[in-house]
């Protein structure tokens, strides 16, 4: 298959810094679009993958899965886009398209296995897929989102992972008026969850380890904030219908099972690389659930983009140049970002 070279930013090994590299993209097939990438967010999953935290990274790796840009080419069968349209890509670039899960719009649970935008086997040109830390990308139009016109397009890029990853469980667990919701860990995902849960009409409490985020929680829209390191503040919490846990490292989840109401759910979206221990009494008492959620399907991602446009929701970002990616990754590792780095690909 014919390919074209494009500039990208990736690493050769777990401890090597991000460097410029040339990668190959397939030339557009009949149902493909080519996108010039304008902005790409940096998610903690990119950092986990770069460091091989989950043990499955293939090097060289080009991460990035919060991609927005402009359509520059379209295949002959594409009617969803025209050249010049704004478009976006999240985590999913392919799936079988015919299993029960795909038919329900839950490509993230495709029974034959979906294709992640980076570090997954590339069915077309071999090797692995390369993500959004690059100048262009080619993708089947069925997996490309239509991007509404946000005032700040860069700040909308994190919706493609952080946004959908929290929107999907908040909707699934029927968060809305009269529901008491906790958000644990106020990073990229957590700060989006506060905004989205509030827009859904819930009473929102932030659980953070950071004193400075306590003060920022109300500005983000939270009704209450709890310093999770303070046992007295934790003891005073109860009656949560759902707690959404976005923490990226090992931590004590029992503390959050304990604040749930009867039949409440603790829902994990954070992906620490070590197992988390659950005390039996913490779920048995109160018939509580400990569960998880993985991004969201393509149709739901489109729905989330429209929801965020309607409610004027974007991420709080620090826009960086391509030369600042390594520094941003170091700061993300230390939790020093409010609340998402986004790379300006034209810098
Ligand atoms: P992030 O911006 O780094 O935020 C993570 C937050 O977790 C931090 O801001 C911090 O919040 C808290 N935290 C970090 N280390 C902690 C520790 N040792 N103990 C307690 N709290 C700690 O990361 P993100 O991009 O939001 O991603 C969060 C996690 O979700 C990552 O593991 C990522 O891989 C995963 N993820 C999962 C999905 C999915 O589909 N399930 C999708 C995207 C990302 P405070 O300062 O407020 O305490
Ligand atoms: Zn992500």
mmCIF file of C-alpha atoms and ligand atoms in Angstrom:
data_model
loop_
_atom_site.group_PDB
_atom_site.id
_atom_site.type_symbol
_atom_site.label_atom_id
_atom_site.label_comp_id
_atom_site.label_asym_id
_atom_site.label_seq_id
_atom_site.Cartn_x
_atom_site.Cartn_y
_atom_site.Cartn_z
ATOM 1 C CA UNK A 1 0.000 0.000 0.000
ATOM 2 C CA UNK A 2 1.169 3.498 -0.796
ATOM 3 C CA UNK A 3 2.304 5.626 2.142
ATOM 4 C CA UNK A 4 3.277 9.211 2.809
ATOM 5 C CA UNK A 5 5.756 10.472 5.381
ATOM 6 C CA UNK A 6 4.736 12.870 8.111
ATOM 7 C CA UNK A 7 6.563 14.494 11.007
ATOM 8 C CA UNK A 8 5.820 13.120 14.452
ATOM 9 C CA UNK A 9 7.033 13.235 18.048
ATOM 10 C CA UNK A 10 7.738 9.958 19.807
ATOM 11 C CA UNK A 11 10.225 7.877 21.744
ATOM 12 C CA UNK A 12 12.470 4.908 21.011
ATOM 13 C CA UNK A 13 12.435 3.438 24.544
ATOM 14 C CA UNK A 14 10.810 3.816 27.974
ATOM 15 C CA UNK A 15 13.503 6.143 29.276
ATOM 16 C CA UNK A 16 14.255 8.107 26.090
ATOM 17 C CA UNK A 17 12.872 11.628 25.707
ATOM 18 C CA UNK A 18 10.385 12.573 23.007
ATOM 19 C CA UNK A 19 12.185 13.409 19.768
ATOM 20 C CA UNK A 20 11.245 14.360 16.220
ATOM 21 C CA UNK A 21 10.738 11.390 13.926
ATOM 22 C CA UNK A 22 9.296 10.664 10.495
ATOM 23 C CA UNK A 23 6.453 8.162 10.349
ATOM 24 C CA UNK A 24 4.361 6.706 7.539
ATOM 25 C CA UNK A 25 0.632 7.245 7.023
ATOM 26 C CA UNK A 26 -1.349 5.323 4.431
ATOM 27 C CA UNK A 27 -2.624 7.308 1.462
ATOM 28 C CA UNK A 28 -6.394 7.834 1.712
ATOM 29 C CA UNK A 29 -8.586 4.830 0.918
ATOM 30 C CA UNK A 30 -12.141 5.252 -0.393
ATOM 31 C CA UNK A 31 -13.695 5.672 3.096
ATOM 32 C CA UNK A 32 -10.764 7.573 4.667
ATOM 33 C CA UNK A 33 -10.120 11.167 5.570
ATOM 34 C CA UNK A 34 -6.729 12.806 5.988
ATOM 35 C CA UNK A 35 -6.540 15.392 8.755
ATOM 36 C CA UNK A 36 -3.972 18.110 9.314
ATOM 37 C CA UNK A 37 -3.627 17.992 13.104
ATOM 38 C CA UNK A 38 -3.942 21.421 14.712
ATOM 39 C CA UNK A 39 -3.997 20.467 18.394
ATOM 40 C CA UNK A 40 -3.446 17.321 20.446
ATOM 41 C CA UNK A 41 -3.999 16.971 24.200
ATOM 42 C CA UNK A 42 -1.634 15.074 26.494
ATOM 43 C CA UNK A 43 -3.446 12.462 28.607
ATOM 44 C CA UNK A 44 -1.911 10.540 31.500
ATOM 45 C CA UNK A 45 -2.487 7.396 29.381
ATOM 46 C CA UNK A 46 0.088 8.778 26.909
ATOM 47 C CA UNK A 47 2.526 9.004 29.814
ATOM 48 C CA UNK A 48 1.690 5.483 31.069
ATOM 49 C CA UNK A 49 2.239 4.132 27.530
ATOM 50 C CA UNK A 50 5.500 6.047 26.948
ATOM 51 C CA UNK A 51 6.864 4.598 30.204
ATOM 52 C CA UNK A 52 5.494 1.115 29.421
ATOM 53 C CA UNK A 53 3.593 1.199 32.743
ATOM 54 C CA UNK A 54 1.092 -1.370 31.440
ATOM 55 C CA UNK A 55 3.767 -3.630 29.909
ATOM 56 C CA UNK A 56 2.466 -3.664 26.312
ATOM 57 C CA UNK A 57 4.244 -0.738 24.652
ATOM 58 C CA UNK A 58 5.903 -1.336 21.286
ATOM 59 C CA UNK A 59 8.706 1.131 20.450
ATOM 60 C CA UNK A 60 9.024 3.501 18.746
ATOM 61 C CA UNK A 61 5.783 4.930 20.082
ATOM 62 C CA UNK A 62 3.991 8.090 18.954
ATOM 63 C CA UNK A 63 1.246 8.785 21.493
ATOM 64 C CA UNK A 64 -1.667 11.260 21.361
ATOM 65 C CA UNK A 65 -5.392 10.553 21.294
ATOM 66 C CA UNK A 66 -7.072 13.940 21.775
ATOM 67 C CA UNK A 67 -6.794 15.087 18.188
ATOM 68 C CA UNK A 68 -8.476 18.016 16.450
ATOM 69 C CA UNK A 69 -7.697 19.324 13.017
ATOM 70 C CA UNK A 70 -8.856 20.141 9.498
ATOM 71 C CA UNK A 71 -9.802 17.705 6.789
ATOM 72 C CA UNK A 72 -7.259 17.960 3.948
ATOM 73 C CA UNK A 73 -8.224 14.951 1.771
ATOM 74 C CA UNK A 74 -11.244 12.672 1.496
ATOM 75 C CA UNK A 75 -11.738 9.261 -0.083
ATOM 76 C CA UNK A 76 -14.202 8.913 -2.967
ATOM 77 C CA UNK A 77 -16.938 7.315 -0.809
ATOM 78 C CA UNK A 78 -16.782 9.846 2.044
ATOM 79 C CA UNK A 79 -19.907 12.003 2.387
ATOM 80 C CA UNK A 80 -19.646 12.849 6.104
ATOM 81 C CA UNK A 81 -16.841 15.409 5.557
ATOM 82 C CA UNK A 82 -15.642 17.844 2.971
ATOM 83 C CA UNK A 83 -12.196 19.349 2.616
ATOM 84 C CA UNK A 84 -11.673 22.156 5.150
ATOM 85 C CA UNK A 85 -14.106 20.779 7.771
ATOM 86 C CA UNK A 86 -13.059 20.639 11.412
ATOM 87 C CA UNK A 87 -12.717 17.033 12.546
ATOM 88 C CA UNK A 88 -11.542 15.096 15.582
ATOM 89 C CA UNK A 89 -10.201 11.682 16.538
ATOM 90 C CA UNK A 90 -10.101 10.113 19.993
ATOM 91 C CA UNK A 91 -8.874 6.677 21.047
ATOM 92 C CA UNK A 92 -10.724 4.475 18.543
ATOM 93 C CA UNK A 93 -9.700 4.324 14.876
ATOM 94 C CA UNK A 94 -11.214 0.959 13.901
ATOM 95 C CA UNK A 95 -13.359 -1.943 15.132
ATOM 96 C CA UNK A 96 -15.089 -4.936 13.528
ATOM 97 C CA UNK A 97 -18.267 -2.908 12.892
ATOM 98 C CA UNK A 98 -20.638 -5.896 13.094
ATOM 99 C CA UNK A 99 -20.486 -7.527 16.561
ATOM 100 C CA UNK A 100 -23.162 -6.934 19.205
ATOM 101 C CA UNK A 101 -21.095 -4.220 20.888
ATOM 102 C CA UNK A 102 -20.284 -2.360 17.656
ATOM 103 C CA UNK A 103 -23.962 -2.582 16.666
ATOM 104 C CA UNK A 104 -24.825 -0.944 20.009
ATOM 105 C CA UNK A 105 -22.329 1.853 19.347
ATOM 106 C CA UNK A 106 -19.925 0.534 21.961
ATOM 107 C CA UNK A 107 -16.889 0.054 19.743
ATOM 108 C CA UNK A 108 -14.704 0.319 22.864
ATOM 109 C CA UNK A 109 -15.965 -3.168 23.777
ATOM 110 C CA UNK A 110 -15.740 -4.632 20.225
ATOM 111 C CA UNK A 111 -15.777 -8.420 20.536
ATOM 112 C CA UNK A 112 -13.108 -8.798 17.865
ATOM 113 C CA UNK A 113 -10.961 -6.068 19.407
ATOM 114 C CA UNK A 114 -10.917 -2.400 18.482
ATOM 115 C CA UNK A 115 -7.894 -0.512 17.197
ATOM 116 C CA UNK A 116 -6.378 2.150 19.427
ATOM 117 C CA UNK A 117 -5.114 5.251 17.639
ATOM 118 C CA UNK A 118 -1.554 4.540 18.811
ATOM 119 C CA UNK A 119 0.463 1.421 19.623
ATOM 120 C CA UNK A 120 -2.047 -1.057 18.180
ATOM 121 C CA UNK A 121 -1.321 -3.347 15.222
ATOM 122 C CA UNK A 122 -1.815 -1.320 12.025
ATOM 123 C CA UNK A 123 -3.994 -3.467 9.742
ATOM 124 C CA UNK A 124 -3.173 -1.431 6.651
ATOM 125 C CA UNK A 125 0.565 -0.801 6.548
ATOM 126 C CA UNK A 126 1.863 -3.138 9.265
ATOM 127 C CA UNK A 127 3.756 -2.202 12.400
ATOM 128 C CA UNK A 128 1.783 -0.259 14.983
ATOM 129 C CA UNK A 129 -0.525 2.729 14.732
ATOM 130 C CA UNK A 130 0.909 6.163 15.471
ATOM 131 C CA UNK A 131 -1.114 8.742 17.383
ATOM 132 C CA UNK A 132 -1.738 12.453 17.382
ATOM 133 C CA UNK A 133 1.686 13.819 18.328
ATOM 134 C CA UNK A 134 2.162 14.347 14.593
ATOM 135 C CA UNK A 135 1.334 16.674 11.718
ATOM 136 C CA UNK A 136 -1.247 14.524 9.903
ATOM 137 C CA UNK A 137 -3.327 11.386 10.372
ATOM 138 C CA UNK A 138 -5.409 9.180 8.057
ATOM 139 C CA UNK A 139 -8.483 7.445 9.460
ATOM 140 C CA UNK A 140 -11.682 5.704 8.340
ATOM 141 C CA UNK A 141 -14.352 8.439 8.354
ATOM 142 C CA UNK A 142 -16.676 6.253 10.472
ATOM 143 C CA UNK A 143 -14.298 6.761 13.415
ATOM 144 C CA UNK A 144 -13.778 10.498 12.866
ATOM 145 C CA UNK A 145 -15.921 12.957 14.823
ATOM 146 C CA UNK A 146 -17.487 16.116 13.491
ATOM 147 C CA UNK A 147 -16.034 18.937 15.571
ATOM 148 C CA UNK A 148 -18.490 21.666 16.614
ATOM 149 C CA UNK A 149 -17.100 25.217 16.462
ATOM 150 C CA UNK A 150 -15.828 25.935 19.945
ATOM 151 C CA UNK A 151 -14.515 29.465 20.649
ATOM 152 C CA UNK A 152 -11.247 27.893 21.749
ATOM 153 C CA UNK A 153 -10.563 24.851 19.588
ATOM 154 C CA UNK A 154 -7.362 23.927 21.480
ATOM 155 C CA UNK A 155 -9.294 23.774 24.766
ATOM 156 C CA UNK A 156 -11.813 21.419 23.151
ATOM 157 C CA UNK A 157 -9.168 18.820 22.173
ATOM 158 C CA UNK A 158 -9.195 17.146 25.636
ATOM 159 C CA UNK A 159 -12.887 16.334 25.178
ATOM 160 C CA UNK A 160 -11.801 13.538 22.821
ATOM 161 C CA UNK A 161 -10.472 11.426 25.701
ATOM 162 C CA UNK A 162 -10.868 13.167 29.070
ATOM 163 C CA UNK A 163 -14.355 14.393 28.112
ATOM 164 C CA UNK A 164 -15.818 11.134 26.821
ATOM 165 C CA UNK A 165 -14.122 9.001 29.502
ATOM 166 C CA UNK A 166 -16.059 10.826 32.202
ATOM 167 C CA UNK A 167 -19.237 11.655 30.232
ATOM 168 C CA UNK A 168 -19.918 7.997 29.427
ATOM 169 C CA UNK A 169 -19.965 6.665 33.041
ATOM 170 C CA UNK A 170 -21.701 9.778 34.393
ATOM 171 C CA UNK A 171 -24.498 9.145 31.877
ATOM 172 C CA UNK A 172 -24.509 5.363 32.346
ATOM 173 C CA UNK A 173 -24.891 5.732 36.129
ATOM 174 C CA UNK A 174 -27.693 8.275 35.537
ATOM 175 C CA UNK A 175 -26.091 11.261 37.153
ATOM 176 C CA UNK A 176 -28.491 14.213 37.264
ATOM 177 C CA UNK A 177 -30.628 16.367 39.556
ATOM 178 C CA UNK A 178 -30.987 14.896 43.045
ATOM 179 C CA UNK A 179 -27.866 12.740 42.693
ATOM 180 C CA UNK A 180 -24.837 13.186 44.921
ATOM 181 C CA UNK A 181 -21.633 12.574 42.961
ATOM 182 C CA UNK A 182 -17.993 12.504 44.042
ATOM 183 C CA UNK A 183 -15.041 13.040 41.710
ATOM 184 C CA UNK A 184 -11.694 11.696 42.914
ATOM 185 C CA UNK A 185 -8.467 13.181 41.514
ATOM 186 C CA UNK A 186 -8.679 16.580 39.866
ATOM 187 C CA UNK A 187 -6.431 16.197 36.856
ATOM 188 C CA UNK A 188 -7.348 16.168 33.170
ATOM 189 C CA UNK A 189 -10.223 13.690 33.564
ATOM 190 C CA UNK A 190 -11.316 14.877 37.010
ATOM 191 C CA UNK A 191 -11.694 18.549 36.134
ATOM 192 C CA UNK A 192 -13.774 17.621 33.053
ATOM 193 C CA UNK A 193 -15.911 15.348 35.259
ATOM 194 C CA UNK A 194 -16.665 18.233 37.641
ATOM 195 C CA UNK A 195 -17.840 20.436 34.763
ATOM 196 C CA UNK A 196 -19.877 17.706 33.038
ATOM 197 C CA UNK A 197 -21.502 16.296 36.215
ATOM 198 C CA UNK A 198 -22.477 19.836 37.222
ATOM 199 C CA UNK A 199 -23.976 20.483 33.766
ATOM 200 C CA UNK A 200 -25.956 17.226 34.153
ATOM 201 C CA UNK A 201 -27.488 18.751 37.291
ATOM 202 C CA UNK A 202 -25.835 16.708 40.060
ATOM 203 C CA UNK A 203 -24.516 17.830 43.429
ATOM 204 C CA UNK A 204 -20.753 17.537 42.924
ATOM 205 C CA UNK A 205 -18.053 16.990 45.546
ATOM 206 C CA UNK A 206 -14.369 16.971 44.701
ATOM 207 C CA UNK A 207 -11.940 14.648 46.530
ATOM 208 C CA UNK A 208 -8.376 15.892 46.079
ATOM 209 C CA UNK A 209 -4.971 15.405 47.653
ATOM 210 C CA UNK A 210 -3.963 18.958 46.651
ATOM 211 C CA UNK A 211 -4.721 21.902 48.948
ATOM 212 C CA UNK A 212 -4.547 24.402 46.056
ATOM 213 C CA UNK A 213 -7.176 22.433 44.091
ATOM 214 C CA UNK A 214 -9.526 22.693 47.108
ATOM 215 C CA UNK A 215 -9.707 26.411 46.434
ATOM 216 C CA UNK A 216 -10.058 25.925 42.670
ATOM 217 C CA UNK A 217 -12.843 23.321 42.928
ATOM 218 C CA UNK A 218 -15.645 25.882 43.287
ATOM 219 C CA UNK A 219 -14.382 27.839 40.281
ATOM 220 C CA UNK A 220 -14.599 24.606 38.273
ATOM 221 C CA UNK A 221 -18.219 24.282 39.423
ATOM 222 C CA UNK A 222 -18.020 21.874 42.367
ATOM 223 C CA UNK A 223 -20.453 22.337 45.254
ATOM 224 C CA UNK A 224 -18.002 21.003 47.832
ATOM 225 C CA UNK A 225 -14.361 19.997 48.126
ATOM 226 C CA UNK A 226 -12.762 17.467 50.471
ATOM 227 C CA UNK A 227 -9.057 17.122 51.210
ATOM 228 C CA UNK A 228 -8.768 13.340 50.971
ATOM 229 C CA UNK A 229 -5.578 13.265 53.076
ATOM 230 C CA UNK A 230 -7.507 14.628 56.080
ATOM 231 C CA UNK A 231 -9.204 11.727 57.969
ATOM 232 C CA UNK A 232 -11.597 14.114 59.754
ATOM 233 C CA UNK A 233 -12.897 15.556 56.450
ATOM 234 C CA UNK A 234 -13.227 12.040 54.994
ATOM 235 C CA UNK A 235 -15.133 10.739 58.032
ATOM 236 C CA UNK A 236 -17.733 13.475 57.551
ATOM 237 C CA UNK A 237 -18.642 12.244 54.014
ATOM 238 C CA UNK A 238 -21.555 9.901 53.225
ATOM 239 C CA UNK A 239 -24.557 9.305 50.968
ATOM 240 C CA UNK A 240 -22.867 9.404 47.552
ATOM 241 C CA UNK A 241 -24.835 7.729 44.747
ATOM 242 C CA UNK A 242 -21.755 7.513 42.576
ATOM 243 C CA UNK A 243 -18.077 8.240 43.000
ATOM 244 C CA UNK A 244 -15.971 8.507 39.856
ATOM 245 C CA UNK A 245 -12.315 7.694 40.539
ATOM 246 C CA UNK A 246 -9.821 9.172 38.055
ATOM 247 C CA UNK A 247 -6.625 8.616 40.056
ATOM 248 C CA UNK A 248 -3.618 7.482 37.993
ATOM 249 C CA UNK A 249 -1.640 5.794 40.798
ATOM 250 C CA UNK A 250 -2.280 3.133 43.434
ATOM 251 C CA UNK A 251 -4.475 4.459 46.259
ATOM 252 C CA UNK A 252 -6.965 3.247 48.853
ATOM 253 C CA UNK A 253 -10.334 2.773 47.117
ATOM 254 C CA UNK A 254 -11.972 1.538 50.331
ATOM 255 C CA UNK A 255 -12.046 5.137 51.551
ATOM 256 C CA UNK A 256 -14.449 5.891 48.672
ATOM 257 C CA UNK A 257 -16.545 2.728 49.033
ATOM 258 C CA UNK A 258 -17.161 3.935 52.594
ATOM 259 C CA UNK A 259 -18.732 7.234 51.492
ATOM 260 C CA UNK A 260 -21.299 5.574 49.166
ATOM 261 C CA UNK A 261 -25.030 5.413 49.904
ATOM 262 C CA UNK A 262 -26.790 2.020 49.909
ATOM 263 C CA UNK A 263 -26.615 0.698 46.309
ATOM 264 C CA UNK A 264 -24.021 3.345 45.451
ATOM 265 C CA UNK A 265 -21.262 2.709 42.889
ATOM 266 C CA UNK A 266 -17.573 3.457 42.905
ATOM 267 C CA UNK A 267 -16.590 3.667 39.236
ATOM 268 C CA UNK A 268 -12.945 3.463 38.263
ATOM 269 C CA UNK A 269 -11.639 5.163 35.148
ATOM 270 C CA UNK A 270 -8.073 5.762 36.364
ATOM 271 C CA UNK A 271 -5.631 3.041 35.330
ATOM 272 C CA UNK A 272 -2.950 2.491 38.009
ATOM 273 C CA UNK A 273 -0.584 -0.291 36.999
ATOM 274 C CA UNK A 274 -0.851 -2.044 40.381
ATOM 275 C CA UNK A 275 -3.907 -3.989 41.639
ATOM 276 C CA UNK A 276 -6.219 -2.193 44.051
ATOM 277 C CA UNK A 277 -7.408 -3.963 47.204
ATOM 278 C CA UNK A 278 -11.106 -4.033 48.083
ATOM 279 C CA UNK A 279 -12.193 -5.008 51.605
ATOM 280 C CA UNK A 280 -15.167 -7.396 51.446
ATOM 281 C CA UNK A 281 -17.093 -5.579 54.201
ATOM 282 C CA UNK A 282 -16.791 -2.322 52.268
ATOM 283 C CA UNK A 283 -18.963 -3.645 49.434
ATOM 284 C CA UNK A 284 -21.148 -6.082 51.391
ATOM 285 C CA UNK A 285 -22.375 -3.438 53.812
ATOM 286 C CA UNK A 286 -24.774 -1.315 51.781
ATOM 287 C CA UNK A 287 -24.846 -3.562 48.661
ATOM 288 C CA UNK A 288 -22.257 -1.341 47.007
ATOM 289 C CA UNK A 289 -20.709 -1.792 43.561
ATOM 290 C CA UNK A 290 -17.102 -1.440 42.510
ATOM 291 C CA UNK A 291 -16.946 -1.062 38.752
ATOM 292 C CA UNK A 292 -15.165 0.611 35.858
ATOM 293 C CA UNK A 293 -15.617 2.271 32.491
ATOM 294 C CA UNK A 294 -13.489 2.629 29.370
ATOM 295 C CA UNK A 295 -13.741 5.770 27.165
ATOM 296 C CA UNK A 296 -17.009 5.675 25.124
ATOM 297 C CA UNK A 297 -18.250 4.724 21.656
ATOM 298 C CA UNK A 298 -18.142 6.899 18.550
ATOM 299 C CA UNK A 299 -21.832 7.956 18.626
ATOM 300 C CA UNK A 300 -21.600 8.773 22.326
ATOM 301 C CA UNK A 301 -18.418 10.784 21.728
ATOM 302 C CA UNK A 302 -20.285 12.832 19.106
ATOM 303 C CA UNK A 303 -23.163 13.286 21.590
ATOM 304 C CA UNK A 304 -20.672 14.421 24.270
ATOM 305 C CA UNK A 305 -19.163 17.003 21.891
ATOM 306 C CA UNK A 306 -22.641 18.448 21.243
ATOM 307 C CA UNK A 307 -23.418 18.397 25.002
ATOM 308 C CA UNK A 308 -20.197 20.298 25.764
ATOM 309 C CA UNK A 309 -20.888 22.791 22.976
ATOM 310 C CA UNK A 310 -24.422 23.399 24.335
ATOM 311 C CA UNK A 311 -23.166 23.814 27.907
ATOM 312 C CA UNK A 312 -20.100 25.825 26.879
ATOM 313 C CA UNK A 313 -17.718 23.277 28.388
ATOM 314 C CA UNK A 314 -14.064 22.953 27.394
ATOM 315 C CA UNK A 315 -10.915 22.009 29.322
ATOM 316 C CA UNK A 316 -8.691 24.389 31.294
ATOM 317 C CA UNK A 317 -5.481 24.060 29.327
ATOM 318 C CA UNK A 318 -1.856 25.085 29.054
ATOM 319 C CA UNK A 319 -1.098 25.377 25.339
ATOM 320 C CA UNK A 320 2.486 24.322 24.561
ATOM 321 C CA UNK A 321 4.817 24.229 21.571
ATOM 322 C CA UNK A 322 6.102 20.960 20.090
ATOM 323 C CA UNK A 323 9.510 21.775 21.640
ATOM 324 C CA UNK A 324 7.956 21.724 25.133
ATOM 325 C CA UNK A 325 6.504 18.179 25.105
ATOM 326 C CA UNK A 326 9.224 16.640 27.315
ATOM 327 C CA UNK A 327 8.885 19.382 29.910
ATOM 328 C CA UNK A 328 5.103 18.960 29.877
ATOM 329 C CA UNK A 329 5.403 15.177 30.382
ATOM 330 C CA UNK A 330 7.729 15.729 33.375
ATOM 331 C CA UNK A 331 5.258 18.179 34.877
ATOM 332 C CA UNK A 332 2.300 15.829 34.218
ATOM 333 C CA UNK A 333 4.162 13.078 36.065
ATOM 334 C CA UNK A 334 4.499 15.386 39.083
ATOM 335 C CA UNK A 335 0.814 16.411 38.918
ATOM 336 C CA UNK A 336 1.868 19.958 38.005
ATOM 337 C CA UNK A 337 -0.763 20.886 35.405
ATOM 338 C CA UNK A 338 -4.043 22.792 35.586
ATOM 339 C CA UNK A 339 -5.520 20.851 34.058
ATOM 340 C CA UNK A 340 -4.454 19.582 30.619
ATOM 341 C CA UNK A 341 -1.506 20.232 28.330
ATOM 342 C CA UNK A 342 -2.428 20.681 24.675
ATOM 343 C CA UNK A 343 0.210 20.750 21.937
ATOM 344 C CA UNK A 344 -0.049 23.395 19.211
ATOM 345 C CA UNK A 345 1.060 21.300 16.240
ATOM 346 C CA UNK A 346 1.755 24.379 14.116
ATOM 347 C CA UNK A 347 4.366 25.632 16.551
HETATM 348 P P1 LIG B 1 -3.831 13.427 35.536
HETATM 349 O O1 LIG B 1 -4.162 14.676 34.814
HETATM 350 O O2 LIG B 1 -2.402 13.153 35.886
HETATM 351 O O3 LIG B 1 -4.730 13.390 36.875
HETATM 352 C C1 LIG B 1 -4.658 12.368 37.819
HETATM 353 C C2 LIG B 1 -4.997 12.935 39.198
HETATM 354 O O4 LIG B 1 -4.990 11.868 40.138
HETATM 355 C C3 LIG B 1 -3.991 13.930 39.734
HETATM 356 O O5 LIG B 1 -4.221 15.231 39.280
HETATM 357 C C4 LIG B 1 -4.209 13.816 41.240
HETATM 358 O O6 LIG B 1 -5.359 14.594 41.609
HETATM 359 C C5 LIG B 1 -4.583 12.352 41.419
HETATM 360 N N1 LIG B 1 -3.431 11.553 41.854
HETATM 361 C C6 LIG B 1 -2.279 11.306 41.186
HETATM 362 N N2 LIG B 1 -1.477 10.493 41.896
HETATM 363 C C7 LIG B 1 -2.140 10.211 43.038
HETATM 364 C C8 LIG B 1 -1.845 9.409 44.189
HETATM 365 N N3 LIG B 1 -0.670 8.741 44.290
HETATM 366 N N4 LIG B 1 -2.777 9.327 45.168
HETATM 367 C C9 LIG B 1 -3.949 9.990 45.067
HETATM 368 N N5 LIG B 1 -4.268 10.787 44.019
HETATM 369 C C10 LIG B 1 -3.380 10.885 43.032
HETATM 370 O O7 LIG B 1 -4.306 12.161 34.722
HETATM 371 P P2 LIG B 1 -5.557 11.999 33.686
HETATM 372 O O8 LIG B 1 -5.072 12.287 32.317
HETATM 373 O O9 LIG B 1 -6.733 12.688 34.235
HETATM 374 O O10 LIG B 1 -5.768 10.413 33.753
HETATM 375 C C11 LIG B 1 -6.117 9.797 34.979
HETATM 376 C C12 LIG B 1 -6.059 8.288 34.865
HETATM 377 O O11 LIG B 1 -7.110 7.850 33.997
HETATM 378 C C13 LIG B 1 -4.774 7.734 34.252
HETATM 379 O O12 LIG B 1 -4.427 6.531 34.926
HETATM 380 C C14 LIG B 1 -5.156 7.435 32.817
HETATM 381 O O13 LIG B 1 -4.365 6.451 32.217
HETATM 382 C C15 LIG B 1 -6.583 6.970 33.005
HETATM 383 N N6 LIG B 1 -7.441 7.051 31.815
HETATM 384 C C16 LIG B 1 -8.387 6.093 31.680
HETATM 385 C C17 LIG B 1 -9.271 6.146 30.632
HETATM 386 C C18 LIG B 1 -10.356 5.123 30.513
HETATM 387 O O14 LIG B 1 -10.978 5.037 29.465
HETATM 388 N N7 LIG B 1 -10.651 4.361 31.556
HETATM 389 C C19 LIG B 1 -9.184 7.170 29.691
HETATM 390 C C20 LIG B 1 -8.224 8.155 29.879
HETATM 391 C C21 LIG B 1 -7.355 8.095 30.943
HETATM 392 P P3 LIG B 1 -5.404 15.501 42.947
HETATM 393 O O15 LIG B 1 -4.235 16.427 42.861
HETATM 394 O O16 LIG B 1 -6.714 16.180 42.857
HETATM 395 O O17 LIG B 1 -5.328 14.557 44.108
HETATM 396 ZN ZN1 LIG B 2 -6.609 9.477 27.393
#
